[in-house]
Coordinates of C-alpha atoms in Angstrom, one line a residue:
Chain A
M17 CA 75.5 39.7 61.4
E18 CA 77.3 38.8 58.2
L19 CA 79.6 41.8 58.7
L20 CA 80.5 40.7 62.2
Q21 CA 81.2 37.2 61.0
Y22 CA 83.4 38.6 58.2
T23 CA 85.3 40.7 60.7
L24 CA 85.9 37.8 63.1
D25 CA 87.0 35.5 60.3
N26 CA 89.5 38.1 59.1
L27 CA 90.7 39.4 62.5
G28 CA 94.3 38.4 61.8
L29 CA 94.3 40.2 58.4
L30 CA 92.6 43.2 60.0
G31 CA 95.3 43.4 62.6
T32 CA 98.1 43.2 60.1
R33 CA 96.6 45.8 57.8
T34 CA 96.1 48.1 60.8
L35 CA 99.7 47.8 61.9
E36 CA 100.8 48.5 58.3
H37 CA 98.6 51.6 58.3
I38 CA 100.0 52.8 61.6
S39 CA 103.6 52.2 60.6
L40 CA 103.1 54.1 57.2
V41 CA 101.5 57.1 58.9
G42 CA 103.8 56.9 61.9
V43 CA 107.0 56.8 59.8
A44 CA 105.8 59.6 57.5
V45 CA 104.5 61.9 60.2
G46 CA 107.6 61.1 62.3
I47 CA 109.9 62.2 59.6
A48 CA 107.6 65.2 58.8
T49 CA 107.9 66.3 62.5
L50 CA 111.7 66.1 62.3
T51 CA 111.8 68.3 59.2
G52 CA 108.7 70.5 59.9
V53 CA 109.6 71.7 63.4
P54 CA 113.1 72.9 62.5
I55 CA 111.7 74.6 59.4
G56 CA 109.0 76.2 61.4
I57 CA 111.5 77.5 63.9
A58 CA 113.9 78.7 61.2
I59 CA 111.4 80.7 59.3
T60 CA 110.5 82.8 62.4
Q61 CA 113.7 84.7 61.6
N62 CA 112.4 86.2 58.4
E63 CA 108.9 87.1 57.7
R64 CA 109.1 87.0 53.9
V65 CA 110.7 83.5 53.9
A66 CA 108.0 82.4 56.4
K67 CA 105.2 83.6 54.1
A68 CA 106.8 81.9 51.1
V69 CA 107.3 78.6 52.9
L70 CA 103.8 78.5 54.3
Y71 CA 102.4 79.4 50.9
I72 CA 104.2 76.4 49.3
A73 CA 103.1 74.1 52.1
S74 CA 99.5 75.2 51.6
I75 CA 99.6 74.6 47.9
I76 CA 100.9 71.0 48.5
V77 CA 97.9 70.2 50.6
T78 CA 95.6 71.3 47.9
I79 CA 97.0 68.7 45.5
P80 CA 94.5 65.7 45.5
S81 CA 96.3 62.6 46.8
V82 CA 95.4 60.5 43.8
A83 CA 97.1 63.1 41.5
L84 CA 100.1 63.3 43.8
F85 CA 100.6 59.5 43.6
G86 CA 100.2 59.7 39.8
V87 CA 102.9 62.3 39.6
M88 CA 105.3 60.3 41.7
I89 CA 105.0 57.0 39.8
P90 CA 107.1 58.0 36.8
I91 CA 109.6 59.9 39.0
L92 CA 110.1 57.2 41.6
S93 CA 110.1 54.5 38.9
L94 CA 113.6 55.8 38.0
I95 CA 114.8 54.2 41.2
G96 CA 112.4 51.3 40.9
Q97 CA 110.1 52.6 43.7
G98 CA 107.2 53.9 41.5
I99 CA 104.5 52.2 43.6
G100 CA 104.3 50.8 47.1
Y101 CA 105.7 52.0 50.4
L102 CA 108.0 54.9 49.4
P103 CA 105.5 57.1 47.4
A104 CA 102.9 56.6 50.1
V105 CA 105.3 57.8 52.8
I106 CA 106.5 60.7 50.7
A107 CA 102.9 61.9 50.0
V108 CA 102.0 61.8 53.7
L109 CA 105.3 63.5 54.5
L110 CA 104.4 66.3 52.2
Y111 CA 100.9 66.7 53.4
S112 CA 102.1 66.8 57.0
Q113 CA 104.4 69.7 56.4
L114 CA 101.7 72.4 56.5
P115 CA 100.1 71.7 59.9
I116 CA 103.4 71.1 61.5
I117 CA 105.4 74.0 60.0
R118 CA 102.5 76.4 60.5
N119 CA 101.8 75.4 64.1
T120 CA 105.5 75.6 65.0
Y121 CA 105.9 78.9 63.3
T122 CA 102.8 80.4 65.0
A123 CA 103.7 79.0 68.4
I124 CA 107.3 80.4 68.4
H125 CA 106.2 83.6 66.7
N126 CA 103.5 84.2 69.4
V127 CA 105.7 83.7 72.4
D128 CA 105.0 86.7 74.7
P129 CA 107.4 89.4 73.7
A130 CA 107.8 90.2 77.4
L131 CA 109.1 86.6 78.0
R132 CA 111.5 87.0 75.0
E133 CA 112.8 90.3 76.5
A134 CA 113.1 88.7 79.9
A135 CA 115.1 85.8 78.4
R136 CA 117.4 88.2 76.6
G137 CA 117.7 90.3 79.8
V138 CA 118.9 87.4 81.9
G139 CA 121.6 86.8 79.3
M140 CA 120.4 83.8 77.3
S141 CA 121.9 83.3 73.9
H142 CA 119.6 82.8 70.9
R143 CA 119.9 79.0 71.2
Q144 CA 119.4 79.0 75.0
R145 CA 116.2 81.1 74.5
L146 CA 114.9 78.5 72.1
R147 CA 115.8 75.5 74.2
M148 CA 114.9 76.9 77.6
V149 CA 111.9 79.1 76.9
E150 CA 110.5 79.2 73.4
I151 CA 110.3 75.6 72.4
P152 CA 108.9 74.4 75.8
L153 CA 106.2 77.0 75.5
A154 CA 105.5 76.1 71.9
V155 CA 105.2 72.3 72.6
P156 CA 101.4 72.2 73.0
V157 CA 100.7 74.0 69.8
I158 CA 103.4 72.0 67.9
M159 CA 101.8 68.8 69.2
A160 CA 98.4 70.0 68.0
G161 CA 99.9 70.3 64.5
V162 CA 101.2 66.8 64.7
R163 CA 97.8 65.6 65.7
T164 CA 96.2 67.3 62.8
A165 CA 98.7 65.8 60.5
V166 CA 98.2 62.3 61.8
V167 CA 94.4 62.4 61.7
L168 CA 94.4 64.0 58.2
N169 CA 96.8 61.4 56.8
I170 CA 95.2 58.3 58.2
G171 CA 92.5 59.2 55.7
V172 CA 95.0 59.9 52.9
M173 CA 96.9 56.7 53.5
A174 CA 93.7 54.7 52.8
I175 CA 94.0 55.8 49.2
A176 CA 97.6 54.7 49.1
A177 CA 96.3 51.1 48.8
Y178 CA 95.7 51.9 45.1
I179 CA 99.5 52.2 44.6
G180 CA 100.1 49.0 46.5
A181 CA 101.2 50.5 49.8
G182 CA 99.0 48.2 51.9
G183 CA 97.2 49.3 55.0
L184 CA 93.5 49.4 55.8
G185 CA 92.8 51.0 52.3
T186 CA 93.2 47.5 50.8
F187 CA 89.9 46.4 52.3
I188 CA 88.2 49.5 50.8
S189 CA 89.8 49.1 47.3
R190 CA 89.0 45.3 47.2
G191 CA 85.5 46.0 48.5
I192 CA 85.0 48.3 45.6
S193 CA 86.6 46.1 42.9
Q194 CA 85.0 42.9 44.1
S195 CA 81.6 44.6 44.9
D196 CA 81.9 43.3 48.4
P197 CA 80.2 45.7 50.8
R198 CA 81.5 43.8 53.8
Q199 CA 85.2 44.6 53.0
L200 CA 84.3 48.1 52.1
I201 CA 82.5 48.8 55.4
V202 CA 85.0 47.0 57.6
G203 CA 87.8 49.0 55.9
A204 CA 86.0 52.3 56.2
V205 CA 85.0 51.8 59.9
A206 CA 88.5 50.7 60.8
V207 CA 90.1 53.8 59.2
S208 CA 87.7 56.0 61.1
L209 CA 88.2 54.3 64.4
L210 CA 92.0 54.4 63.9
A211 CA 91.8 58.2 63.3
I212 CA 89.7 58.7 66.4
I213 CA 91.9 56.6 68.6
A214 CA 95.1 58.2 67.3
D215 CA 93.6 61.6 68.0
Y216 CA 92.9 60.8 71.6
A217 CA 96.2 59.0 72.1
L218 CA 98.1 62.0 70.8
L219 CA 96.0 64.4 72.9
A220 CA 97.1 62.4 76.0
L221 CA 100.7 62.7 74.8
Q222 CA 100.3 66.4 74.2
K223 CA 99.1 66.9 77.7
H224 CA 102.0 64.9 79.0
L225 CA 104.5 67.0 77.1
T226 CA 103.0 70.3 78.0
P227 CA 105.2 72.0 80.6
K228 CA 103.6 71.6 84.0
G229 CA 103.6 75.3 84.8
M230 CA 101.3 75.9 81.8
S231 CA 98.7 73.4 82.7
V232 CA 98.4 74.7 86.2
S233 CA 96.0 77.5 85.7
T234 CA 94.6 78.4 89.1
A235 CA 96.2 81.5 90.5
A236 CA 96.7 81.8 94.2
A237 CA 95.2 84.6 96.1
Chain B
M519 CA 128.4 103.1 89.4
I520 CA 126.7 103.7 86.1
R521 CA 127.9 106.3 83.7
L522 CA 126.4 107.2 80.4
D523 CA 128.4 109.1 77.9
N524 CA 126.6 110.8 75.0
L525 CA 124.3 107.8 74.6
T526 CA 122.2 108.2 71.5
K527 CA 119.5 106.1 69.8
V528 CA 118.1 107.0 66.4
F529 CA 115.3 104.8 65.1
D530 CA 114.8 104.7 61.4
T531 CA 111.0 104.8 60.7
P532 CA 109.1 105.1 57.4
D533 CA 108.6 108.8 58.3
G534 CA 112.3 109.4 58.7
A535 CA 114.8 109.2 61.5
V536 CA 113.4 109.6 65.1
I537 CA 115.9 110.5 67.8
A538 CA 114.7 108.5 70.8
A539 CA 117.6 109.4 73.0
D540 CA 119.8 112.4 72.3
H541 CA 123.3 112.5 73.7
I542 CA 122.4 111.4 77.2
S543 CA 125.2 111.8 79.6
M544 CA 124.7 111.2 83.3
E545 CA 126.2 109.3 86.2
V546 CA 124.5 107.3 89.0
P547 CA 126.8 107.0 92.0
Q548 CA 127.5 103.6 93.6
G549 CA 124.6 102.4 95.8
E550 CA 122.0 104.9 94.7
I551 CA 118.7 104.6 92.9
C552 CA 118.2 106.9 89.9
V553 CA 114.7 107.2 88.6
L554 CA 114.2 108.1 85.0
L555 CA 111.0 110.0 84.8
G556 CA 109.0 111.5 81.9
P557 CA 105.9 111.3 79.7
S558 CA 105.6 108.3 77.4
G559 CA 107.9 108.5 74.4
C560 CA 110.4 110.7 76.2
G561 CA 113.3 108.2 75.8
K562 CA 113.6 107.1 79.4
T563 CA 113.0 103.4 78.6
T564 CA 115.2 103.5 75.5
T565 CA 118.0 105.0 77.6
L566 CA 117.6 102.2 80.2
K567 CA 117.5 99.4 77.6
M568 CA 120.6 100.7 75.9
I569 CA 122.5 99.9 79.1
N570 CA 121.9 96.1 78.7
R571 CA 121.7 96.3 74.9
I572 CA 118.1 95.2 74.7
V573 CA 118.1 98.3 72.5
R574 CA 121.4 98.8 70.7
A575 CA 122.8 102.3 71.0
T576 CA 123.4 104.2 67.8
S577 CA 126.4 106.0 69.4
G578 CA 127.8 106.7 72.9
K579 CA 129.2 104.6 75.7
V580 CA 128.0 102.9 78.9
F581 CA 130.5 102.6 81.8
L582 CA 129.7 100.2 84.7
D583 CA 132.0 100.7 87.7
G584 CA 134.3 102.7 85.4
E585 CA 134.6 100.0 82.8
D586 CA 133.6 100.6 79.2
T587 CA 131.0 97.9 78.5
S588 CA 131.4 98.2 74.7
G589 CA 134.2 95.5 74.8
L590 CA 132.0 93.0 76.6
N591 CA 130.1 90.1 75.1
T592 CA 126.3 90.9 75.2
E593 CA 125.4 87.7 77.1
D594 CA 128.1 88.3 79.7
L595 CA 127.1 91.9 80.1
R596 CA 123.4 91.0 80.7
R597 CA 124.2 88.2 83.1
N598 CA 126.0 90.8 85.3
I599 CA 123.1 93.3 85.3
G600 CA 119.9 92.6 87.2
Y601 CA 116.9 93.3 84.9
V602 CA 113.3 93.7 86.1
I603 CA 110.5 94.5 83.7
Q604 CA 106.9 95.7 84.1
Q605 CA 105.4 92.5 82.6
I606 CA 107.5 90.6 85.1
G607 CA 108.3 87.9 82.5
L608 CA 108.7 84.9 84.7
F609 CA 109.1 81.8 82.5
P610 CA 105.8 79.9 82.9
N611 CA 107.4 76.5 82.0
M612 CA 109.8 76.8 84.9
T613 CA 109.2 76.5 88.7
I614 CA 109.9 79.4 90.9
E615 CA 113.2 77.9 91.8
E616 CA 114.2 77.4 88.2
N617 CA 113.1 81.0 87.5
I618 CA 115.2 82.6 90.2
T619 CA 118.3 80.4 89.5
V620 CA 118.3 80.9 85.8
V621 CA 121.2 83.5 85.8
P622 CA 123.4 81.5 88.3
K623 CA 122.8 78.5 86.0
L624 CA 123.8 80.4 82.9
L625 CA 126.9 81.6 84.8
G626 CA 127.8 78.0 85.4
W627 CA 127.4 77.9 89.2
D628 CA 127.3 74.4 90.7
K629 CA 124.0 73.0 91.7
N630 CA 124.4 73.1 95.4
R631 CA 125.5 76.7 95.3
Y632 CA 122.5 77.9 93.4
K633 CA 120.1 75.8 95.4
V634 CA 121.3 77.5 98.6
R635 CA 121.1 80.8 96.8
A636 CA 117.5 80.2 95.9
R637 CA 116.6 79.9 99.6
E638 CA 118.6 83.0 100.5
L639 CA 116.7 84.9 97.9
M640 CA 113.4 83.7 99.1
D641 CA 114.3 84.9 102.7
M642 CA 115.4 88.2 101.3
I643 CA 112.0 88.8 99.6
A644 CA 110.2 87.4 102.7
M645 CA 108.5 84.5 100.9
D646 CA 108.4 81.0 102.3
A647 CA 110.9 78.9 100.3
E648 CA 109.3 75.5 101.1
A649 CA 105.9 76.7 100.1
F650 CA 106.9 78.5 96.8
L651 CA 110.1 77.1 95.3
K652 CA 108.4 74.1 93.7
R653 CA 105.4 76.0 92.4
Y654 CA 104.8 77.6 89.0
P655 CA 104.4 81.3 88.3
S656 CA 100.8 80.9 87.3
E657 CA 100.0 79.8 90.8
L658 CA 101.2 83.1 92.3
S659 CA 99.5 86.5 92.6
G660 CA 100.8 89.5 90.7
G661 CA 102.5 90.9 93.7
Q662 CA 104.2 87.6 94.5
Q663 CA 105.3 87.2 90.9
Q664 CA 106.9 90.6 90.9
R665 CA 108.8 89.8 94.1
I666 CA 110.1 86.7 92.3
G667 CA 111.0 88.9 89.4
V668 CA 113.1 91.0 91.7
A669 CA 114.7 87.9 93.2
R670 CA 115.6 86.6 89.8
A671 CA 117.3 89.9 89.0
L672 CA 119.2 89.7 92.3
A673 CA 120.2 86.1 92.0
A674 CA 123.8 86.4 90.8
D675 CA 124.3 89.5 93.1
P676 CA 124.9 91.9 90.2
P677 CA 126.3 95.3 91.2
V678 CA 123.9 97.1 88.9
M679 CA 120.1 96.7 88.4
L680 CA 117.9 98.1 85.7
M681 CA 114.2 98.2 86.5
D682 CA 111.6 99.2 83.8
E683 CA 108.5 100.3 85.6
P684 CA 108.8 97.3 87.9
F685 CA 105.8 97.9 90.0
G686 CA 103.6 99.5 87.4
A687 CA 101.3 96.6 86.9
I688 CA 100.6 96.0 90.6
D689 CA 97.6 97.4 92.4
P690 CA 98.2 100.5 94.5
I691 CA 98.1 98.9 97.9
N692 CA 100.4 96.0 97.0
R693 CA 102.6 98.5 95.1
A694 CA 103.3 100.6 98.2
V695 CA 104.1 97.4 100.2
I696 CA 106.5 96.1 97.6
Q697 CA 108.1 99.5 97.2
D698 CA 108.8 99.7 101.0
E699 CA 110.2 96.1 101.0
F700 CA 112.4 97.0 98.1
L701 CA 113.7 100.1 99.7
K702 CA 114.5 98.1 102.9
M703 CA 116.4 95.5 100.8
Q704 CA 118.2 98.2 98.9
A705 CA 119.3 99.8 102.2
A706 CA 121.2 96.5 102.9
L707 CA 122.2 95.6 99.4
K708 CA 123.4 99.0 98.1
K709 CA 122.9 98.2 94.4
T710 CA 123.4 100.9 91.8
I711 CA 119.9 101.1 90.2
M712 CA 118.3 102.8 87.2
F713 CA 114.6 102.7 87.6
V714 CA 112.1 103.9 84.9
S715 CA 108.8 105.3 86.1
H716 CA 106.1 107.6 84.9
D717 CA 104.8 108.2 88.3
I718 CA 106.2 111.3 90.0
D719 CA 105.2 110.0 93.5
E720 CA 107.0 106.7 93.0
A721 CA 110.0 108.6 91.7
I722 CA 110.1 110.8 94.8
K723 CA 109.7 107.8 97.1
M724 CA 112.2 105.6 95.4
G725 CA 114.8 107.9 93.9
D726 CA 118.0 109.2 95.4
R727 CA 118.1 111.2 92.2
I728 CA 115.6 111.8 89.5
A729 CA 116.3 112.4 85.8
I730 CA 113.5 114.1 83.9
F731 CA 113.3 113.3 80.2
R732 CA 111.5 115.0 77.4
E733 CA 111.6 114.2 73.7
G734 CA 114.8 112.2 74.0
K735 CA 116.6 114.7 76.0
L736 CA 117.7 114.7 79.6
V737 CA 116.1 117.9 81.0
Q738 CA 117.0 117.9 84.6
Y739 CA 119.0 115.6 86.8
S740 CA 118.7 116.4 90.5
E741 CA 117.9 115.0 94.0
P742 CA 114.2 114.9 94.6
D743 CA 114.1 117.9 97.0
E744 CA 116.1 120.0 94.6
L745 CA 113.9 119.0 91.7
L746 CA 110.7 119.9 93.5
S747 CA 111.9 123.2 94.9
A748 CA 113.8 124.3 91.8
P749 CA 112.4 122.9 88.6
K750 CA 114.6 124.0 85.8
N751 CA 112.0 125.1 83.3
A752 CA 108.3 125.3 82.6
F753 CA 108.1 121.7 81.3
V754 CA 109.6 120.2 84.5
E755 CA 107.3 122.5 86.5
S756 CA 104.2 121.4 84.7
F757 CA 105.3 117.7 84.8
L758 CA 105.8 117.8 88.5
G759 CA 102.4 119.4 88.9
E760 CA 100.9 122.4 90.7
D761 CA 101.1 120.6 94.0
R762 CA 104.8 119.9 93.8
A763 CA 105.4 121.8 97.0
L764 CA 103.0 119.4 98.7
K765 CA 105.0 116.5 97.3
R766 CA 108.0 117.7 99.2
L767 CA 106.1 116.8 102.3
N768 CA 106.9 113.2 101.5
L769 CA 110.6 113.9 101.6
V770 CA 110.8 115.4 105.1
R771 CA 110.6 113.4 108.3
V772 CA 109.1 114.6 111.5
R773 CA 112.5 114.4 113.2
D774 CA 113.9 117.1 110.9
V775 CA 111.2 119.6 112.0
V776 CA 110.2 118.6 115.5
S777 CA 110.7 121.1 118.3
D778 CA 111.3 119.8 121.7
D779 CA 110.0 123.0 123.3
I780 CA 106.6 121.7 124.6
G781 CA 104.8 122.5 127.8
T782 CA 102.9 119.6 129.5
V783 CA 100.9 118.8 132.6
D784 CA 100.8 115.6 134.6
V785 CA 97.7 113.8 135.6
T786 CA 98.2 115.0 139.1
D787 CA 98.5 118.7 138.3
T788 CA 95.6 121.0 139.1
L789 CA 93.7 122.9 136.4
A790 CA 95.1 126.1 137.9
T791 CA 98.6 124.8 137.1
A792 CA 97.5 123.9 133.6
R793 CA 96.1 127.4 133.2
E794 CA 99.5 128.9 134.3
R795 CA 101.4 126.8 131.9
I796 CA 99.1 127.5 129.0
D797 CA 99.7 131.2 129.6
S798 CA 103.4 130.9 130.2
H799 CA 103.9 129.0 127.0
G800 CA 101.6 131.2 125.1
Y801 CA 99.3 128.4 123.9
R802 CA 96.1 129.5 122.4
D803 CA 93.8 126.5 123.0
A804 CA 95.1 123.7 125.1
I805 CA 98.0 121.9 126.7
L806 CA 99.1 118.3 126.5
M807 CA 98.8 115.9 129.4
V808 CA 101.3 113.1 129.8
D809 CA 101.4 110.1 132.1
D810 CA 104.2 109.2 134.5
R811 CA 106.3 107.8 131.7
R812 CA 105.8 110.9 129.6
R813 CA 103.4 109.3 127.2
P814 CA 100.8 111.7 125.8
I815 CA 97.4 110.7 127.0
G816 CA 95.1 113.7 126.5
V817 CA 94.7 117.5 126.3
I818 CA 93.4 120.1 128.7
S819 CA 91.6 122.9 127.0
R820 CA 92.0 126.6 128.0
D821 CA 88.2 126.8 128.4
T822 CA 88.1 124.0 130.8
T823 CA 90.8 125.6 133.0
A824 CA 88.8 128.8 133.0
S825 CA 85.4 127.3 133.9
Q826 CA 86.3 124.3 136.1
Q827 CA 88.3 123.4 139.1
G828 CA 90.1 120.2 140.2
Y829 CA 92.7 117.9 138.8
C830 CA 93.8 117.6 135.2
R831 CA 93.0 113.8 135.1
D832 CA 89.3 114.5 135.5
H833 CA 89.0 117.1 132.8
T834 CA 90.9 115.8 129.9
R835 CA 89.8 115.7 126.3
G836 CA 91.0 112.9 124.0
L837 CA 94.2 113.2 122.1
P838 CA 93.6 114.1 118.4
A839 CA 96.6 112.1 117.1
V840 CA 100.2 111.6 117.7
V841 CA 103.0 111.3 115.1
H842 CA 106.2 109.3 115.1
L843 CA 109.6 110.8 114.6
D844 CA 110.0 108.8 111.4
D845 CA 106.6 109.7 109.9
D846 CA 106.8 112.0 106.9
L847 CA 105.3 115.5 106.8
R848 CA 102.6 114.4 104.4
K849 CA 101.1 112.2 107.0
V850 CA 101.4 114.9 109.6
A851 CA 99.7 117.4 107.4
S852 CA 96.9 114.9 106.7
L853 CA 96.4 114.3 110.4
M854 CA 96.3 118.0 111.1
F855 CA 93.6 118.5 108.5
A856 CA 91.7 115.6 109.7
H857 CA 91.7 116.7 113.3
D858 CA 91.4 120.5 112.6
T859 CA 94.5 121.2 114.6
T860 CA 97.7 123.2 114.0
W861 CA 100.0 121.1 116.2
L862 CA 100.6 117.5 117.0
P863 CA 102.7 115.8 119.7
C864 CA 105.6 113.6 118.5
V865 CA 106.6 110.4 120.1
D866 CA 109.7 108.1 119.9
D867 CA 109.8 104.3 119.5
H868 CA 108.7 103.8 123.1
G869 CA 105.7 106.1 122.7
R870 CA 107.3 108.8 124.9
L871 CA 106.8 112.4 124.1
C872 CA 109.8 114.0 122.4
G873 CA 108.3 117.3 121.2
Q874 CA 105.7 118.8 119.0
I875 CA 105.3 119.7 115.4
T876 CA 103.4 122.8 114.3
Q877 CA 102.0 123.9 111.0
R878 CA 104.3 127.0 111.3
D879 CA 107.4 124.8 111.7
M880 CA 106.5 122.8 108.7
T881 CA 105.8 125.8 106.5
H882 CA 109.0 127.4 107.7
H883 CA 111.1 124.3 107.1
L884 CA 109.8 123.9 103.5
G885 CA 110.0 127.6 102.8
S886 CA 113.6 128.0 103.8
R887 CA 114.6 126.5 100.5
Y888 CA 112.5 128.9 98.5
R889 CA 113.6 131.9 100.5
S890 CA 117.3 131.2 99.8
R891 CA 116.6 131.1 96.1
R892 CA 114.0 133.8 95.8
P893 CA 116.4 136.6 94.7
A894 CA 117.5 134.5 91.7
R895 CA 114.1 133.6 90.4
P896 CA 111.0 135.6 89.6
V897 CA 108.2 134.8 92.0
V898 CA 105.1 133.1 90.6
D899 CA 102.2 131.7 92.5
G900 CA 103.2 128.1 92.2
D901 CA 106.5 128.8 93.9
R902 CA 105.1 129.3 97.3
P903 CA 104.9 126.4 99.6
A904 CA 101.4 125.2 100.4
G905 CA 100.0 126.0 103.7
S906 CA 101.6 129.4 104.1

């Protein structure tokens, strides 16, 4: 009851923090998609490069977020951005690379060789093959990578409140420092709900972007 | 016309160089289907794919209509060659219409022109344009998909087509139907076609010429009848099979063998007349009865004429079977075996009698080819035509 009262009293703040959170994750994953998809496509050309890139991206994900923020503070302080928005976005950007690059690489790599041969056979250039056949076919898997990145990083971004990036994490960090379970719970529940809603929303987007011919599965007689 | 000049492919593998195609030189005349045939790994597919550079030749040249293709840009070359593969390879993200107009689009045709072309193509492959153009490949059956695959290859009306086991993944019944449809289209379109197959029966059916490959080498390149009657060596003989003389039955039509010398009786003739005619023609068992429009309707047996009296119409036995002038001898032989008979009446398009075909005529026709060669070749068992 007390919790509900607190939520209602702070509805405006909750809304602002949620928008902050969404914009942080959105900007970071958006940029990550713009970098990760081309990288994923590019590395299909060379297996050794692909292995190296995926290895580095996997290592980045293993770095605890608190440590990553810590490392960035002195570096970004050089341009006066040691804490706040920029390091938070950079961290999420880095964490997002693995699911996006890996899914893009796998999807393009796994395009049916027969389709690739047919595309060459009709006289498509390399770029035309990518644009007309390989990328459209890879879209569902690439989108699944973006979803993973978003859900993963909604959690990571909650920690970014400690470096002053804002977002729903502020409820959690204040709840802890002020020993206020109401703030703590509201923040935690809000982060979880946001992750679930984002997942469903992106799933809908994924279905929308999937080429129609691939979702029609029933074969005629 | 397709001409290959010393086309060679060497693959570098960890175990050393493998020669997949070894100085292949051959020519497919304008408007003909050449089937490349051989066991797997014999180099037939590699040879085919070097023509449109899916596999890059190590050395040698490809000429299309007399022009050396080595000067052409790869994309341009491929857009002017129809290509059909066994896995069909329709793009699942595109509608049927987008699939079959992909080459015209790449060639920069304007939209109206390729839309019209899509409908023409659907007519050509006997599929309903309205029902299918807006659908996706996954909604079609395998046979329908391969028809679309053929239509896509024909879209820009290329003079040359390459087909890599195009009907290999289709069930036997549909395969025969699609093969027939394709041959009918080819009779009108007169494309120059290279066609890879591992199925000797398909090769005989589809090929104007057959090229037998083994271990990267072209072993024999002949017309089907020549190939079956005069295999060049033991490998070709064994590849064609012990029953290769039987396979020649597929190549001969009834009209090539039919004899118009056939005695008949009418429904109004008496059995005595029938008896006379059976004797005068020297028939052993029976004589054919025809109606007033000379359509065969039954047979009168010798025994009946000996033991009974009256008119033929009252004593007829059913007709075992009739064959059409355009049937092949394989069907004839099959009907003869099924009905335990040594002759069958032949009819034209209107069902009118135009002669008969006998087992002796068939044997004789097929055997003439062997007899003319016999002095040049030692005779072994397998050389004799079946049924002699």
